Amino acid sequence: MKTIEVLRKLINMYYYLLLFVLIGIVIFISIMIQQGEVADLKIIEDYDVSNISTLKFLALISVPTTIYILFVRAVYLLKETLKDLSEGNYFSELIIKNFKMIGRLILICGVSYAVYKFLARLVMLGDIRLGIDFSLITPIVVGLFFMFLSEVFAKARLAEQENNLTI
């Protein structure tokens, strides 16, 4: 199974890249706040964040940071699941639980980010932009796929257990 090893290596690199970016963003924003240059950050397009208090600014950036951390958690679970799969444990309870949790986390991230963008724009700019973009559709599809995959693996686990009982 060469494919699973390549996928596992790619997901491992992606996970560590996500962690590196998270640490970089936290350091970058901290430096920007200390230097008083928050106006250069474009959190919401067409909105100058230099006019808001530090507390509101921190509230504004804490939501996407939390969503990002949840996404990193989903990638971590995928990394651990691929490790288990590469060892030949195809239908373990851990894999089924992880696939389900990965799906839920990706769904939460996608929907939360769409709601955040909508509400932040509404509150800060008093403007509403409705539309469907891929930043909402893609996480929903991927999240539902992982949840479906969890169900498939659960049914396969049952079939394997029944097969092992049959003589």
PDB file of C-alpha atoms in Angstrom:
ATOM      1  CA  MET A   1       0.000   0.000   0.000  1.00  0.00           C
ATOM      2  CA  LYS A   2       2.330   2.670  -1.241  1.00  0.00           C
ATOM      3  CA  THR A   3      -0.547   5.152  -1.629  1.00  0.00           C
ATOM      4  CA  ILE A   4      -1.327   5.228   2.094  1.00  0.00           C
ATOM      5  CA  GLU A   5       2.321   5.945   2.921  1.00  0.00           C
ATOM      6  CA  VAL A   6       2.467   8.853   0.471  1.00  0.00           C
ATOM      7  CA  LEU A   7      -0.815  10.207   1.841  1.00  0.00           C
ATOM      8  CA  ARG A   8       0.430   9.774   5.396  1.00  0.00           C
ATOM      9  CA  LYS A   9       3.627  11.706   4.669  1.00  0.00           C
ATOM     10  CA  LEU A  10       1.699  14.496   2.947  1.00  0.00           C
ATOM     11  CA  ILE A  11      -0.770  14.801   5.830  1.00  0.00           C
ATOM     12  CA  ASN A  12       2.116  14.840   8.324  1.00  0.00           C
ATOM     13  CA  MET A  13       3.810  17.669   6.395  1.00  0.00           C
ATOM     14  CA  TYR A  14       0.501  19.520   6.105  1.00  0.00           C
ATOM     15  CA  TYR A  15      -0.157  19.177   9.834  1.00  0.00           C
ATOM     16  CA  TYR A  16       3.237  20.574  10.809  1.00  0.00           C
ATOM     17  CA  LEU A  17       2.870  23.359   8.247  1.00  0.00           C
ATOM     18  CA  LEU A  18      -0.487  24.285   9.796  1.00  0.00           C
ATOM     19  CA  LEU A  19       1.115  24.391  13.257  1.00  0.00           C
ATOM     20  CA  PHE A  20       3.962  26.537  11.931  1.00  0.00           C
ATOM     21  CA  VAL A  21       1.493  28.962  10.326  1.00  0.00           C
ATOM     22  CA  LEU A  22      -0.569  29.120  13.533  1.00  0.00           C
ATOM     23  CA  ILE A  23       2.482  29.987  15.611  1.00  0.00           C
ATOM     24  CA  GLY A  24       3.579  32.508  12.989  1.00  0.00           C
ATOM     25  CA  ILE A  25       0.191  34.217  12.934  1.00  0.00           C
ATOM     26  CA  VAL A  26       0.062  34.457  16.733  1.00  0.00           C
ATOM     27  CA  ILE A  27       3.562  35.995  16.824  1.00  0.00           C
ATOM     28  CA  PHE A  28       2.801  38.324  13.900  1.00  0.00           C
ATOM     29  CA  ILE A  29      -0.452  39.619  15.386  1.00  0.00           C
ATOM     30  CA  SER A  30       1.171  40.054  18.800  1.00  0.00           C
ATOM     31  CA  ILE A  31       3.921  42.174  17.243  1.00  0.00           C
ATOM     32  CA  MET A  32       1.370  44.184  15.234  1.00  0.00           C
ATOM     33  CA  ILE A  33      -0.644  44.909  18.401  1.00  0.00           C
ATOM     34  CA  GLN A  34       2.461  45.930  20.354  1.00  0.00           C
ATOM     35  CA  GLN A  35       3.579  48.271  17.582  1.00  0.00           C
ATOM     36  CA  GLY A  36       0.083  49.685  17.163  1.00  0.00           C
ATOM     37  CA  GLU A  37      -0.085  48.729  13.496  1.00  0.00           C
ATOM     38  CA  VAL A  38      -3.350  46.814  13.554  1.00  0.00           C
ATOM     39  CA  ALA A  39      -4.686  49.039  10.769  1.00  0.00           C
ATOM     40  CA  ASP A  40      -2.612  47.035   8.297  1.00  0.00           C
ATOM     41  CA  LEU A  41      -4.510  43.845   9.078  1.00  0.00           C
ATOM     42  CA  LYS A  42      -7.426  43.147   6.741  1.00  0.00           C
ATOM     43  CA  ILE A  43      -9.641  40.925   8.841  1.00  0.00           C
ATOM     44  CA  ILE A  44     -12.822  42.128   7.180  1.00  0.00           C
ATOM     45  CA  GLU A  45     -12.496  43.577   3.714  1.00  0.00           C
ATOM     46  CA  ASP A  46     -13.339  47.284   3.484  1.00  0.00           C
ATOM     47  CA  TYR A  47     -13.073  47.758   7.259  1.00  0.00           C
ATOM     48  CA  ASP A  48     -10.365  49.679   9.078  1.00  0.00           C
ATOM     49  CA  VAL A  49      -9.705  47.777  12.312  1.00  0.00           C
ATOM     50  CA  SER A  50      -7.606  50.621  13.743  1.00  0.00           C
ATOM     51  CA  ASN A  51     -10.837  52.335  14.878  1.00  0.00           C
ATOM     52  CA  ILE A  52     -11.844  49.601  17.295  1.00  0.00           C
ATOM     53  CA  SER A  53     -10.608  48.936  20.812  1.00  0.00           C
ATOM     54  CA  THR A  54      -8.029  46.267  21.545  1.00  0.00           C
ATOM     55  CA  LEU A  55     -10.661  44.153  23.287  1.00  0.00           C
ATOM     56  CA  LYS A  56     -12.955  44.229  20.249  1.00  0.00           C
ATOM     57  CA  PHE A  57      -9.989  43.520  17.995  1.00  0.00           C
ATOM     58  CA  LEU A  58      -9.021  40.488  20.075  1.00  0.00           C
ATOM     59  CA  ALA A  59     -12.628  39.284  19.981  1.00  0.00           C
ATOM     60  CA  LEU A  60     -12.631  39.770  16.205  1.00  0.00           C
ATOM     61  CA  ILE A  61      -9.522  37.633  15.706  1.00  0.00           C
ATOM     62  CA  SER A  62     -10.265  35.013  18.364  1.00  0.00           C
ATOM     63  CA  VAL A  63     -13.125  33.457  16.393  1.00  0.00           C
ATOM     64  CA  PRO A  64     -11.134  32.672  13.222  1.00  0.00           C
ATOM     65  CA  THR A  65      -8.211  31.562  15.382  1.00  0.00           C
ATOM     66  CA  THR A  66     -10.479  29.121  17.216  1.00  0.00           C
ATOM     67  CA  ILE A  67     -11.868  27.856  13.912  1.00  0.00           C
ATOM     68  CA  TYR A  68      -8.312  27.397  12.632  1.00  0.00           C
ATOM     69  CA  ILE A  69      -7.371  25.438  15.776  1.00  0.00           C
ATOM     70  CA  LEU A  70     -10.392  23.161  15.267  1.00  0.00           C
ATOM     71  CA  PHE A  71      -9.259  22.564  11.690  1.00  0.00           C
ATOM     72  CA  VAL A  72      -5.744  21.730  12.902  1.00  0.00           C
ATOM     73  CA  ARG A  73      -7.346  19.252  15.317  1.00  0.00           C
ATOM     74  CA  ALA A  74      -9.209  17.620  12.409  1.00  0.00           C
ATOM     75  CA  VAL A  75      -5.955  17.276  10.456  1.00  0.00           C
ATOM     76  CA  TYR A  76      -4.274  15.830  13.564  1.00  0.00           C
ATOM     77  CA  LEU A  77      -7.023  13.205  13.842  1.00  0.00           C
ATOM     78  CA  LEU A  78      -6.585  12.404  10.148  1.00  0.00           C
ATOM     79  CA  LYS A  79      -2.833  12.050  10.729  1.00  0.00           C
ATOM     80  CA  GLU A  80      -3.442   9.603  13.587  1.00  0.00           C
ATOM     81  CA  THR A  81      -6.068   7.706  11.595  1.00  0.00           C
ATOM     82  CA  LEU A  82      -3.732   7.265   8.649  1.00  0.00           C
ATOM     83  CA  LYS A  83      -1.066   5.969  11.020  1.00  0.00           C
ATOM     84  CA  ASP A  84      -3.503   3.329  12.277  1.00  0.00           C
ATOM     85  CA  LEU A  85      -4.632   2.478   8.732  1.00  0.00           C
ATOM     86  CA  SER A  86      -1.049   2.088   7.517  1.00  0.00           C
ATOM     87  CA  GLU A  87      -0.484  -0.480  10.279  1.00  0.00           C
ATOM     88  CA  GLY A  88      -3.315  -2.598   8.867  1.00  0.00           C
ATOM     89  CA  ASN A  89      -5.997  -1.789  11.452  1.00  0.00           C
ATOM     90  CA  TYR A  90      -8.670  -1.045   8.866  1.00  0.00           C
ATOM     91  CA  PHE A  91     -11.828  -1.443  10.891  1.00  0.00           C
ATOM     92  CA  SER A  92     -10.828  -0.457  14.410  1.00  0.00           C
ATOM     93  CA  GLU A  93     -13.169   1.516  16.616  1.00  0.00           C
ATOM     94  CA  LEU A  94     -10.577   4.315  16.732  1.00  0.00           C
ATOM     95  CA  ILE A  95     -10.707   4.804  12.965  1.00  0.00           C
ATOM     96  CA  ILE A  96     -14.504   4.895  12.962  1.00  0.00           C
ATOM     97  CA  LYS A  97     -14.588   7.452  15.797  1.00  0.00           C
ATOM     98  CA  ASN A  98     -11.849   9.559  14.209  1.00  0.00           C
ATOM     99  CA  PHE A  99     -13.550   9.692  10.810  1.00  0.00           C
ATOM    100  CA  LYS A 100     -16.772  10.785  12.469  1.00  0.00           C
ATOM    101  CA  MET A 101     -15.000  13.441  14.554  1.00  0.00           C
ATOM    102  CA  ILE A 102     -13.008  14.682  11.548  1.00  0.00           C
ATOM    103  CA  GLY A 103     -16.265  15.099   9.637  1.00  0.00           C
ATOM    104  CA  ARG A 104     -17.899  16.971  12.498  1.00  0.00           C
ATOM    105  CA  LEU A 105     -14.899  19.257  13.003  1.00  0.00           C
ATOM    106  CA  ILE A 106     -14.670  20.118   9.314  1.00  0.00           C
ATOM    107  CA  LEU A 107     -18.425  20.810   9.207  1.00  0.00           C
ATOM    108  CA  ILE A 108     -18.169  23.011  12.301  1.00  0.00           C
ATOM    109  CA  CYS A 109     -15.206  24.884  10.826  1.00  0.00           C
ATOM    110  CA  GLY A 110     -16.907  25.519   7.492  1.00  0.00           C
ATOM    111  CA  VAL A 111     -20.257  26.612   8.861  1.00  0.00           C
ATOM    112  CA  SER A 112     -18.714  28.633  11.706  1.00  0.00           C
ATOM    113  CA  TYR A 113     -16.450  30.522   9.345  1.00  0.00           C
ATOM    114  CA  ALA A 114     -19.334  31.354   7.004  1.00  0.00           C
ATOM    115  CA  VAL A 115     -21.449  32.572   9.944  1.00  0.00           C
ATOM    116  CA  TYR A 116     -18.479  34.546  11.305  1.00  0.00           C
ATOM    117  CA  LYS A 117     -17.881  36.272   7.964  1.00  0.00           C
ATOM    118  CA  PHE A 118     -21.574  37.113   7.660  1.00  0.00           C
ATOM    119  CA  LEU A 119     -21.969  38.425  11.230  1.00  0.00           C
ATOM    120  CA  ALA A 120     -18.656  40.301  11.300  1.00  0.00           C
ATOM    121  CA  ARG A 121     -19.538  42.080   8.075  1.00  0.00           C
ATOM    122  CA  LEU A 122     -23.051  42.822   9.344  1.00  0.00           C
ATOM    123  CA  VAL A 123     -21.894  44.171  12.725  1.00  0.00           C
ATOM    124  CA  MET A 124     -18.799  46.055  11.569  1.00  0.00           C
ATOM    125  CA  LEU A 125     -19.973  47.402   8.229  1.00  0.00           C
ATOM    126  CA  GLY A 126     -23.754  47.184   8.488  1.00  0.00           C
ATOM    127  CA  ASP A 127     -23.582  45.428   5.133  1.00  0.00           C
ATOM    128  CA  ILE A 128     -24.991  42.096   4.036  1.00  0.00           C
ATOM    129  CA  ARG A 129     -23.549  40.065   1.206  1.00  0.00           C
ATOM    130  CA  LEU A 130     -25.384  36.891   0.459  1.00  0.00           C
ATOM    131  CA  GLY A 131     -24.000  34.294  -1.839  1.00  0.00           C
ATOM    132  CA  ILE A 132     -22.689  30.799  -1.999  1.00  0.00           C
ATOM    133  CA  ASP A 133     -18.988  30.331  -2.333  1.00  0.00           C
ATOM    134  CA  PHE A 134     -16.696  27.353  -2.177  1.00  0.00           C
ATOM    135  CA  SER A 135     -15.458  28.283   1.297  1.00  0.00           C
ATOM    136  CA  LEU A 136     -18.847  27.102   2.579  1.00  0.00           C
ATOM    137  CA  ILE A 137     -19.703  24.288   0.189  1.00  0.00           C
ATOM    138  CA  THR A 138     -16.344  22.489   0.220  1.00  0.00           C
ATOM    139  CA  PRO A 139     -16.099  21.950   4.004  1.00  0.00           C
ATOM    140  CA  ILE A 140     -19.705  20.764   4.123  1.00  0.00           C
ATOM    141  CA  VAL A 141     -19.073  18.204   1.389  1.00  0.00           C
ATOM    142  CA  VAL A 142     -15.767  17.044   2.894  1.00  0.00           C
ATOM    143  CA  GLY A 143     -17.224  16.881   6.411  1.00  0.00           C
ATOM    144  CA  LEU A 144     -20.234  14.865   5.279  1.00  0.00           C
ATOM    145  CA  PHE A 145     -17.929  12.573   3.298  1.00  0.00           C
ATOM    146  CA  PHE A 146     -15.858  11.785   6.400  1.00  0.00           C
ATOM    147  CA  MET A 147     -19.028  11.127   8.387  1.00  0.00           C
ATOM    148  CA  PHE A 148     -20.241   8.802   5.617  1.00  0.00           C
ATOM    149  CA  LEU A 149     -16.842   7.101   5.589  1.00  0.00           C
ATOM    150  CA  SER A 150     -17.244   6.512   9.321  1.00  0.00           C
ATOM    151  CA  GLU A 151     -20.566   4.772   8.713  1.00  0.00           C
ATOM    152  CA  VAL A 152     -19.071   2.635   5.924  1.00  0.00           C
ATOM    153  CA  PHE A 153     -16.193   1.571   8.154  1.00  0.00           C
ATOM    154  CA  ALA A 154     -18.645   0.776  10.998  1.00  0.00           C
ATOM    155  CA  LYS A 155     -20.688  -1.479   8.683  1.00  0.00           C
ATOM    156  CA  ALA A 156     -17.517  -3.114   7.378  1.00  0.00           C
ATOM    157  CA  ARG A 157     -16.395  -3.708  10.963  1.00  0.00           C
ATOM    158  CA  LEU A 158     -19.691  -5.462  11.727  1.00  0.00           C
ATOM    159  CA  ALA A 159     -19.401  -7.561   8.569  1.00  0.00           C
ATOM    160  CA  GLU A 160     -15.839  -8.495   9.492  1.00  0.00           C
ATOM    161  CA  GLN A 161     -16.904  -9.496  13.023  1.00  0.00           C
ATOM    162  CA  GLU A 162     -19.766 -11.613  11.666  1.00  0.00           C
ATOM    163  CA  ASN A 163     -17.411 -13.196   9.153  1.00  0.00           C
ATOM    164  CA  ASN A 164     -14.942 -14.074  11.921  1.00  0.00           C
ATOM    165  CA  LEU A 165     -17.723 -15.770  13.908  1.00  0.00           C
ATOM    166  CA  THR A 166     -18.820 -17.902  10.937  1.00  0.00           C
ATOM    167  CA  ILE A 167     -17.073 -21.234  10.703  1.00  0.00           C
TER     168      ILE A 167
END
